PDB file of C-alpha atoms in Angstrom:
ATOM      1  CA  MET S   1     -23.607  90.830   7.532  1.00 50.00           C
ATOM      2  CA  ALA S   2     -25.332  91.329  10.849  1.00 51.00           C
ATOM      3  CA  HIS S   3     -26.319  88.297  12.743  1.00 51.00           C
ATOM      4  CA  ARG S   4     -29.512  88.170  14.726  1.00 52.00           C
ATOM      5  CA  PRO S   5     -29.017  87.280  18.356  1.00 52.00           C
ATOM      6  CA  ARG S   6     -30.075  83.736  19.124  1.00 53.00           C
ATOM      7  CA  ARG S   7     -33.174  83.518  21.222  1.00 52.00           C
ATOM      8  CA  ARG S   8     -32.664  81.856  24.509  1.00 52.00           C
ATOM      9  CA  GLN S   9     -34.832  78.848  24.970  1.00 47.00           C
ATOM     10  CA  ARG S  10     -37.006  78.829  28.000  1.00 50.00           C
ATOM     11  CA  PRO S  11     -36.421  75.976  30.287  1.00 49.00           C
ATOM     12  CA  GLY S  12     -39.290  73.611  29.889  1.00 48.00           C
ATOM     13  CA  ARG S  13     -40.621  70.651  31.728  1.00 48.00           C
ATOM     14  CA  PRO S  14     -38.650  67.493  31.297  1.00 45.00           C
ATOM     15  CA  VAL S  15     -40.041  65.269  28.606  1.00 42.00           C
ATOM     16  CA  ARG S  16     -41.624  62.158  30.020  1.00 46.00           C
ATOM     17  CA  LEU S  17     -41.283  59.142  27.851  1.00 42.00           C
ATOM     18  CA  ARG S  18     -44.332  56.938  27.832  1.00 46.00           C
ATOM     19  CA  ARG S  19     -43.548  53.401  28.694  1.00 46.00           C
ATOM     20  CA  GLU S  20     -45.476  50.857  26.757  1.00 47.00           C
ATOM     21  CA  ALA S  21     -47.315  48.425  28.951  1.00 49.00           C
ATOM     22  CA  ARG S  22     -45.556  45.130  28.891  1.00 52.00           C
ATOM     23  CA  PRO S  23     -47.551  41.940  29.019  1.00 56.00           C
ATOM     24  CA  PRO S  24     -46.885  39.868  32.134  1.00 56.00           C
ATOM     25  CA  VAL S  25     -44.237  37.212  31.907  1.00 61.00           C
ATOM     26  CA  HIS S  26     -45.917  33.906  32.522  1.00 63.00           C
ATOM     27  CA  MET S  27     -43.446  32.045  34.623  1.00 87.00           C
ATOM     28  CA  ILE S  28     -44.391  28.600  35.821  1.00 95.00           C
ATOM     29  CA  HIS S  29     -41.596  26.138  36.239  1.00 94.00           C
ATOM     30  CA  VAL S  30     -41.207  22.640  37.591  1.00 96.00           C
ATOM     31  CA  GLU S  31     -38.550  21.597  40.060  1.00 97.00           C
ATOM     32  CA  GLN S  32     -37.881  17.941  40.739  1.00 97.00           C
ATOM     33  CA  HIS S  33     -36.925  16.736  44.214  1.00 97.00           C
ATOM     34  CA  GLY S  34     -36.336  13.039  43.767  1.00 97.00           C
ATOM     35  CA  ASP S  35     -39.790  11.574  43.232  1.00 97.00           C
ATOM     36  CA  VAL S  36     -41.559  14.816  44.163  1.00 98.00           C
ATOM     37  CA  ALA S  37     -42.407  17.406  41.495  1.00 98.00           C
ATOM     38  CA  GLN S  38     -42.884  21.023  42.551  1.00 98.00           C
ATOM     39  CA  ILE S  39     -44.877  23.316  40.262  1.00 98.00           C
ATOM     40  CA  VAL S  40     -43.876  26.884  41.085  1.00 98.00           C
ATOM     41  CA  MET S  41     -46.120  29.785  40.054  1.00 97.00           C
ATOM     42  CA  ASP S  42     -44.098  32.959  39.577  1.00 96.00           C
ATOM     43  CA  THR S  43     -46.078  35.602  37.703  1.00 93.00           C
ATOM     44  CA  PRO S  44     -46.058  38.838  39.737  1.00 93.00           C
ATOM     45  CA  PRO S  45     -47.829  40.657  41.066  1.00 93.00           C
ATOM     46  CA  VAL S  46     -50.620  38.202  41.942  1.00 94.00           C
ATOM     47  CA  ASN S  47     -50.341  35.056  39.771  1.00 94.00           C
ATOM     48  CA  ALA S  48     -53.461  36.109  37.853  1.00 90.00           C
ATOM     49  CA  PHE S  49     -55.062  33.251  35.943  1.00 90.00           C
ATOM     50  CA  ASP S  50     -55.297  34.474  32.375  1.00 88.00           C
ATOM     51  CA  ARG S  51     -55.326  32.092  29.430  1.00 89.00           C
ATOM     52  CA  PRO S  52     -51.527  31.742  28.918  1.00 91.00           C
ATOM     53  CA  PHE S  53     -51.030  31.187  32.646  1.00 93.00           C
ATOM     54  CA  LEU S  54     -53.625  28.425  32.789  1.00 94.00           C
ATOM     55  CA  GLU S  55     -52.291  26.782  29.653  1.00 95.00           C
ATOM     56  CA  ARG S  56     -48.784  26.734  31.103  1.00 96.00           C
ATOM     57  CA  LEU S  57     -50.101  25.360  34.409  1.00 96.00           C
ATOM     58  CA  GLY S  58     -51.819  22.509  32.593  1.00 96.00           C
ATOM     59  CA  GLU S  59     -48.683  21.805  30.574  1.00 96.00           C
ATOM     60  CA  ALA S  60     -46.572  21.772  33.730  1.00 97.00           C
ATOM     61  CA  LEU S  61     -48.832  19.217  35.394  1.00 97.00           C
ATOM     62  CA  ALA S  62     -49.011  17.040  32.292  1.00 96.00           C
ATOM     63  CA  GLY S  63     -45.232  17.182  31.926  1.00 96.00           C
ATOM     64  CA  VAL S  64     -44.144  15.934  35.345  1.00 96.00           C
ATOM     65  CA  PRO S  65     -41.799  12.933  34.996  1.00 95.00           C
ATOM     66  CA  ALA S  66     -43.332   9.464  35.016  1.00 94.00           C
ATOM     67  CA  HIS S  67     -41.488   8.468  38.188  1.00 95.00           C
ATOM     68  CA  THR S  68     -43.139  11.292  40.162  1.00 97.00           C
ATOM     69  CA  SER S  69     -44.955  10.062  43.286  1.00 97.00           C
ATOM     70  CA  ALA S  70     -46.399  13.389  44.511  1.00 98.00           C
ATOM     71  CA  VAL S  71     -46.854  16.949  43.216  1.00 98.00           C
ATOM     72  CA  VAL S  72     -46.594  20.180  45.218  1.00 98.00           C
ATOM     73  CA  VAL S  73     -48.047  23.444  43.868  1.00 98.00           C
ATOM     74  CA  SER S  74     -46.490  26.567  45.367  1.00 98.00           C
ATOM     75  CA  SER S  75     -45.895  30.250  44.638  1.00 98.00           C
ATOM     76  CA  ALA S  76     -42.706  32.256  44.421  1.00 97.00           C
ATOM     77  CA  VAL S  77     -44.595  35.573  44.689  1.00 96.00           C
ATOM     78  CA  PRO S  78     -44.345  36.933  48.250  1.00 96.00           C
ATOM     79  CA  ARG S  79     -47.591  36.874  50.256  1.00 96.00           C
ATOM     80  CA  ILE S  80     -49.514  35.498  47.265  1.00 97.00           C
ATOM     81  CA  PHE S  81     -50.589  31.983  46.370  1.00 98.00           C
ATOM     82  CA  ALA S  82     -52.885  33.074  43.553  1.00 96.00           C
ATOM     83  CA  ALA S  83     -55.466  35.816  43.240  1.00 90.00           C
ATOM     84  CA  GLY S  84     -57.539  33.922  40.699  1.00 83.00           C
ATOM     85  CA  GLY S  85     -59.012  34.915  37.375  1.00 77.00           C
ATOM     86  CA  ASP S  86     -57.732  37.858  35.372  1.00 73.00           C
ATOM     87  CA  ILE S  87     -60.753  40.152  35.823  1.00 70.00           C
ATOM     88  CA  PRO S  88     -59.643  42.840  33.290  1.00 71.00           C
ATOM     89  CA  TYR S  89     -59.214  40.095  30.696  1.00 72.00           C
ATOM     90  CA  MET S  90     -62.671  38.733  31.443  1.00 71.00           C
ATOM     91  CA  ALA S  91     -64.192  42.220  31.299  1.00 69.00           C
ATOM     92  CA  ARG S  92     -63.013  42.821  27.732  1.00 77.00           C
ATOM     93  CA  ALA S  93     -63.606  39.283  26.458  1.00 75.00           C
ATOM     94  CA  ASP S  94     -66.719  38.524  24.449  1.00 80.00           C
ATOM     95  CA  LEU S  95     -69.105  35.737  25.432  1.00 81.00           C
ATOM     96  CA  ASP S  96     -67.412  33.093  23.293  1.00 85.00           C
ATOM     97  CA  ASP S  97     -64.017  33.941  24.783  1.00 83.00           C
ATOM     98  CA  GLN S  98     -65.458  33.855  28.282  1.00 80.00           C
ATOM     99  CA  MET S  99     -67.011  30.433  27.733  1.00 86.00           C
ATOM    100  CA  SER S 100     -63.756  29.149  26.251  1.00 90.00           C
ATOM    101  CA  TYR S 101     -61.859  30.525  29.248  1.00 87.00           C
ATOM    102  CA  VAL S 102     -64.200  28.838  31.713  1.00 86.00           C
ATOM    103  CA  GLN S 103     -63.775  25.548  29.858  1.00 92.00           C
ATOM    104  CA  LEU S 104     -60.004  25.943  30.078  1.00 93.00           C
ATOM    105  CA  CYS S 105     -60.303  26.502  33.842  1.00 91.00           C
ATOM    106  CA  GLN S 106     -62.387  23.359  34.192  1.00 92.00           C
ATOM    107  CA  ASP S 107     -59.943  21.348  32.087  1.00 95.00           C
ATOM    108  CA  VAL S 108     -56.888  22.465  34.072  1.00 95.00           C
ATOM    109  CA  TYR S 109     -58.460  22.000  37.501  1.00 94.00           C
ATOM    110  CA  GLY S 110     -59.943  18.711  36.322  1.00 94.00           C
ATOM    111  CA  ALA S 111     -56.465  17.489  35.392  1.00 96.00           C
ATOM    112  CA  PHE S 112     -55.620  17.581  39.090  1.00 95.00           C
ATOM    113  CA  ASP S 113     -58.546  15.214  39.692  1.00 91.00           C
ATOM    114  CA  HIS S 114     -57.196  12.729  37.179  1.00 93.00           C
ATOM    115  CA  ILE S 115     -53.463  12.663  37.799  1.00 96.00           C
ATOM    116  CA  ALA S 116     -52.662   9.359  39.494  1.00 94.00           C
ATOM    117  CA  VAL S 117     -50.484  10.800  42.263  1.00 97.00           C
ATOM    118  CA  PRO S 118     -51.408  12.969  45.263  1.00 98.00           C
ATOM    119  CA  THR S 119     -51.249  16.738  44.844  1.00 98.00           C
ATOM    120  CA  ILE S 120     -50.488  19.213  47.629  1.00 98.00           C
ATOM    121  CA  ALA S 121     -51.166  22.968  47.645  1.00 98.00           C
ATOM    122  CA  ALA S 122     -48.637  25.028  49.622  1.00 98.00           C
ATOM    123  CA  VAL S 123     -50.642  28.159  50.483  1.00 98.00           C
ATOM    124  CA  ASP S 124     -48.399  30.803  52.049  1.00 98.00           C
ATOM    125  CA  GLY S 125     -50.249  33.860  50.766  1.00 97.00           C
ATOM    126  CA  ALA S 126     -53.592  35.168  49.549  1.00 97.00           C
ATOM    127  CA  CYS S 127     -55.634  32.398  47.963  1.00 97.00           C
ATOM    128  CA  LEU S 128     -58.705  33.844  46.286  1.00 95.00           C
ATOM    129  CA  GLY S 129     -61.143  32.962  43.517  1.00 91.00           C
ATOM    130  CA  GLY S 130     -59.424  30.741  40.989  1.00 91.00           C
ATOM    131  CA  GLY S 131     -56.505  30.414  43.393  1.00 94.00           C
ATOM    132  CA  LEU S 132     -58.783  28.696  45.894  1.00 95.00           C
ATOM    133  CA  GLU S 133     -60.305  26.661  43.073  1.00 94.00           C
ATOM    134  CA  LEU S 134     -56.807  25.391  42.319  1.00 96.00           C
ATOM    135  CA  ALA S 135     -56.099  24.655  45.979  1.00 97.00           C
ATOM    136  CA  LEU S 136     -59.424  22.811  46.272  1.00 96.00           C
ATOM    137  CA  SER S 137     -58.391  20.694  43.288  1.00 95.00           C
ATOM    138  CA  CYS S 138     -55.423  19.400  45.291  1.00 97.00           C
ATOM    139  CA  ASP S 139     -55.680  16.447  47.649  1.00 97.00           C
ATOM    140  CA  ILE S 140     -53.934  18.151  50.582  1.00 98.00           C
ATOM    141  CA  ARG S 141     -53.725  21.822  51.530  1.00 98.00           C
ATOM    142  CA  VAL S 142     -50.973  23.161  53.784  1.00 98.00           C
ATOM    143  CA  VAL S 143     -51.536  26.787  54.845  1.00 98.00           C
ATOM    144  CA  SER S 144     -50.100  29.408  57.153  1.00 98.00           C
ATOM    145  CA  PRO S 145     -52.466  30.692  59.861  1.00 98.00           C
ATOM    146  CA  ASP S 146     -52.782  34.290  58.685  1.00 97.00           C
ATOM    147  CA  VAL S 147     -53.341  33.836  54.945  1.00 97.00           C
ATOM    148  CA  ARG S 148     -56.709  34.758  53.491  1.00 97.00           C
ATOM    149  CA  LEU S 149     -58.810  32.323  51.498  1.00 97.00           C
ATOM    150  CA  GLY S 150     -62.085  33.072  49.778  1.00 95.00           C
ATOM    151  CA  LEU S 151     -64.329  32.971  46.738  1.00 92.00           C
ATOM    152  CA  PRO S 152     -65.293  36.608  46.069  1.00 89.00           C
ATOM    153  CA  GLU S 153     -67.028  35.951  42.738  1.00 85.00           C
ATOM    154  CA  ALA S 154     -70.515  36.750  44.084  1.00 81.00           C
ATOM    155  CA  THR S 155     -69.347  40.220  45.137  1.00 83.00           C
ATOM    156  CA  LEU S 156     -68.036  40.814  41.604  1.00 80.00           C
ATOM    157  CA  GLY S 157     -71.227  39.695  39.888  1.00 77.00           C
ATOM    158  CA  ILE S 158     -69.633  36.609  38.333  1.00 75.00           C
ATOM    159  CA  LEU S 159     -69.793  32.866  38.869  1.00 75.00           C
ATOM    160  CA  ALA S 160     -67.073  30.591  40.150  1.00 78.00           C
ATOM    161  CA  GLY S 161     -67.297  28.466  37.031  1.00 76.00           C
ATOM    162  CA  GLY S 162     -64.083  26.477  37.319  1.00 81.00           C
ATOM    163  CA  GLY S 163     -65.528  23.916  39.703  1.00 84.00           C
ATOM    164  CA  ALA S 164     -65.173  25.698  43.044  1.00 87.00           C
ATOM    165  CA  ILE S 165     -68.856  25.409  43.919  1.00 90.00           C
ATOM    166  CA  HIS S 166     -69.023  21.627  44.026  1.00 90.00           C
ATOM    167  CA  ARG S 167     -65.466  21.293  45.354  1.00 92.00           C
ATOM    168  CA  ILE S 168     -66.017  23.546  48.353  1.00 94.00           C
ATOM    169  CA  VAL S 169     -69.369  21.897  49.116  1.00 92.00           C
ATOM    170  CA  ARG S 170     -67.612  18.519  49.089  1.00 91.00           C
ATOM    171  CA  ALA S 171     -64.860  19.881  51.327  1.00 91.00           C
ATOM    172  CA  LEU S 172     -66.998  21.719  53.886  1.00 92.00           C
ATOM    173  CA  GLY S 173     -70.604  20.594  53.584  1.00 91.00           C
ATOM    174  CA  GLN S 174     -73.527  22.729  52.473  1.00 92.00           C
ATOM    175  CA  GLY S 175     -73.768  25.212  55.349  1.00 92.00           C
ATOM    176  CA  PRO S 176     -70.213  26.573  55.559  1.00 92.00           C
ATOM    177  CA  ALA S 177     -69.760  26.323  51.798  1.00 93.00           C
ATOM    178  CA  ARG S 178     -72.885  28.351  51.025  1.00 94.00           C
ATOM    179  CA  ASP S 179     -71.790  30.973  53.537  1.00 94.00           C
ATOM    180  CA  MET S 180     -68.491  31.482  51.716  1.00 94.00           C
ATOM    181  CA  LEU S 181     -70.016  31.266  48.235  1.00 93.00           C
ATOM    182  CA  LEU S 182     -72.969  33.596  48.807  1.00 93.00           C
ATOM    183  CA  THR S 183     -71.207  36.277  50.836  1.00 94.00           C
ATOM    184  CA  GLY S 184     -67.695  36.178  49.388  1.00 92.00           C
ATOM    185  CA  ARG S 185     -66.437  35.978  52.979  1.00 93.00           C
ATOM    186  CA  ARG S 186     -62.718  35.464  53.377  1.00 95.00           C
ATOM    187  CA  ILE S 187     -61.381  33.261  56.123  1.00 96.00           C
ATOM    188  CA  THR S 188     -57.931  32.910  57.618  1.00 97.00           C
ATOM    189  CA  GLY S 189     -55.717  29.885  57.252  1.00 98.00           C
ATOM    190  CA  ALA S 190     -56.344  29.094  60.912  1.00 98.00           C
ATOM    191  CA  ASP S 191     -60.112  29.153  60.279  1.00 97.00           C
ATOM    192  CA  ALA S 192     -59.648  27.016  57.160  1.00 97.00           C
ATOM    193  CA  HIS S 193     -57.786  24.431  59.228  1.00 97.00           C
ATOM    194  CA  ALA S 194     -60.446  24.515  61.950  1.00 96.00           C
ATOM    195  CA  VAL S 195     -63.290  23.780  59.494  1.00 94.00           C
ATOM    196  CA  GLY S 196     -61.361  21.185  57.487  1.00 94.00           C
ATOM    197  CA  LEU S 197     -60.662  23.256  54.391  1.00 96.00           C
ATOM    198  CA  ALA S 198     -56.934  22.977  55.086  1.00 97.00           C
ATOM    199  CA  SER S 199     -55.190  19.778  56.135  1.00 94.00           C
ATOM    200  CA  ARG S 200     -52.181  21.224  57.957  1.00 97.00           C
ATOM    201  CA  LEU S 201     -50.868  24.472  59.375  1.00 98.00           C
ATOM    202  CA  ALA S 202     -47.283  25.695  59.045  1.00 98.00           C
ATOM    203  CA  ASP S 203     -45.550  28.892  60.106  1.00 98.00           C
ATOM    204  CA  PRO S 204     -45.301  31.666  57.496  1.00 97.00           C
ATOM    205  CA  GLY S 205     -42.273  31.162  55.307  1.00 97.00           C
ATOM    206  CA  THR S 206     -42.171  27.418  56.012  1.00 98.00           C
ATOM    207  CA  VAL S 207     -45.314  26.310  54.206  1.00 98.00           C
ATOM    208  CA  THR S 208     -43.625  25.152  51.007  1.00 98.00           C
ATOM    209  CA  ALA S 209     -40.981  23.235  52.953  1.00 98.00           C
ATOM    210  CA  ALA S 210     -43.722  21.606  55.030  1.00 98.00           C
ATOM    211  CA  ALA S 211     -45.655  20.634  51.900  1.00 98.00           C
ATOM    212  CA  LEU S 212     -42.523  19.176  50.317  1.00 98.00           C
ATOM    213  CA  ALA S 213     -41.901  17.170  53.493  1.00 98.00           C
ATOM    214  CA  VAL S 214     -45.420  15.735  53.340  1.00 98.00           C
ATOM    215  CA  ALA S 215     -44.879  14.890  49.671  1.00 98.00           C
ATOM    216  CA  ALA S 216     -41.562  13.188  50.477  1.00 98.00           C
ATOM    217  CA  ASP S 217     -43.262  11.081  53.164  1.00 98.00           C
ATOM    218  CA  ILE S 218     -45.897  10.019  50.640  1.00 98.00           C
ATOM    219  CA  ALA S 219     -43.263   9.274  48.003  1.00 97.00           C
ATOM    220  CA  ALA S 220     -41.585   6.862  50.423  1.00 97.00           C
ATOM    221  CA  LEU S 221     -44.720   4.701  50.618  1.00 98.00           C
ATOM    222  CA  ASP S 222     -45.799   1.909  48.293  1.00 97.00           C
ATOM    223  CA  ARG S 223     -46.728   3.642  45.035  1.00 95.00           C
ATOM    224  CA  ASP S 224     -49.534   1.271  44.033  1.00 96.00           C
ATOM    225  CA  ALA S 225     -51.190   1.587  47.434  1.00 97.00           C
ATOM    226  CA  VAL S 226     -50.960   5.388  47.355  1.00 97.00           C
ATOM    227  CA  THR S 227     -52.422   5.520  43.844  1.00 96.00           C
ATOM    228  CA  THR S 228     -55.339   3.292  44.834  1.00 96.00           C
ATOM    229  CA  VAL S 229     -56.100   5.322  47.950  1.00 96.00           C
ATOM    230  CA  THR S 230     -55.826   8.594  46.017  1.00 96.00           C
ATOM    231  CA  THR S 231     -58.176   7.649  43.206  1.00 94.00           C
ATOM    232  CA  THR S 232     -60.661   5.975  45.566  1.00 94.00           C
ATOM    233  CA  ALA S 233     -60.781   8.908  47.980  1.00 93.00           C
ATOM    234  CA  ARG S 234     -61.407  11.347  45.142  1.00 92.00           C
ATOM    235  CA  ALA S 235     -64.395   9.310  44.020  1.00 90.00           C
ATOM    236  CA  VAL S 236     -66.052   9.295  47.446  1.00 85.00           C
ATOM    237  CA  LEU S 237     -68.833  11.837  47.952  1.00 66.00           C
ATOM    238  CA  PRO S 238     -69.450  13.302  51.419  1.00 61.00           C
ATOM    239  CA  VAL S 239     -72.339  11.676  53.278  1.00 52.00           C
ATOM    240  CA  GLY S 240     -74.498  13.252  55.946  1.00 48.00           C
ATOM    241  CA  ARG S 241     -72.896  16.704  55.934  1.00 50.00           C
ATOM    242  CA  PRO S 242     -75.357  19.559  56.499  1.00 48.00           C
TER     243      PRO S 242
END
């Protein structure tokens, strides 16, 4: 029986396997340094504040040990503190989800207002939108000179609804705050220090260590006195700022 010759297959293009998009891993962990708790945000690429991230952040703050005397918030993502709200998530969310998300933002940032110990933001990378809202919720901000800080919500057609508007007005006064809010202008860490938005400057790569050192100094003081000063200072409204 005759056999038909086998047809040679033409070489084709290599088959490309489609990779399914993986949801981001929401990594926020707490490290304890004696009486200082360090909340580390580690959700590449930009520490975007979607719902699971914010929920974990709130849980991390609520779960610091009772003996904690100060809390440092830092980032493990290079050149990023936090880029703020998850805009793609907000774009596909319906109105009820958006309102629920904004309430979650307010609850988490508000928790920083109510914890009895001082909180310190270690800003060694871009700090935008909700990231700056978080930093403004802290009592002390340590930044490197070249980082960028800003509230770009107006340029995106959305509102900084997590509390940034009143927090930045309290921090800077009406004039500088309105400039940043209305234009979305970003300023450097050096500028933030010059206008009082940041408390201290530290060289790039040393910001977290500097913030932990400040926290350790605070932890060495009388706890009752620090708690009283912290809660009283938070309650004081700025007077006479244009």
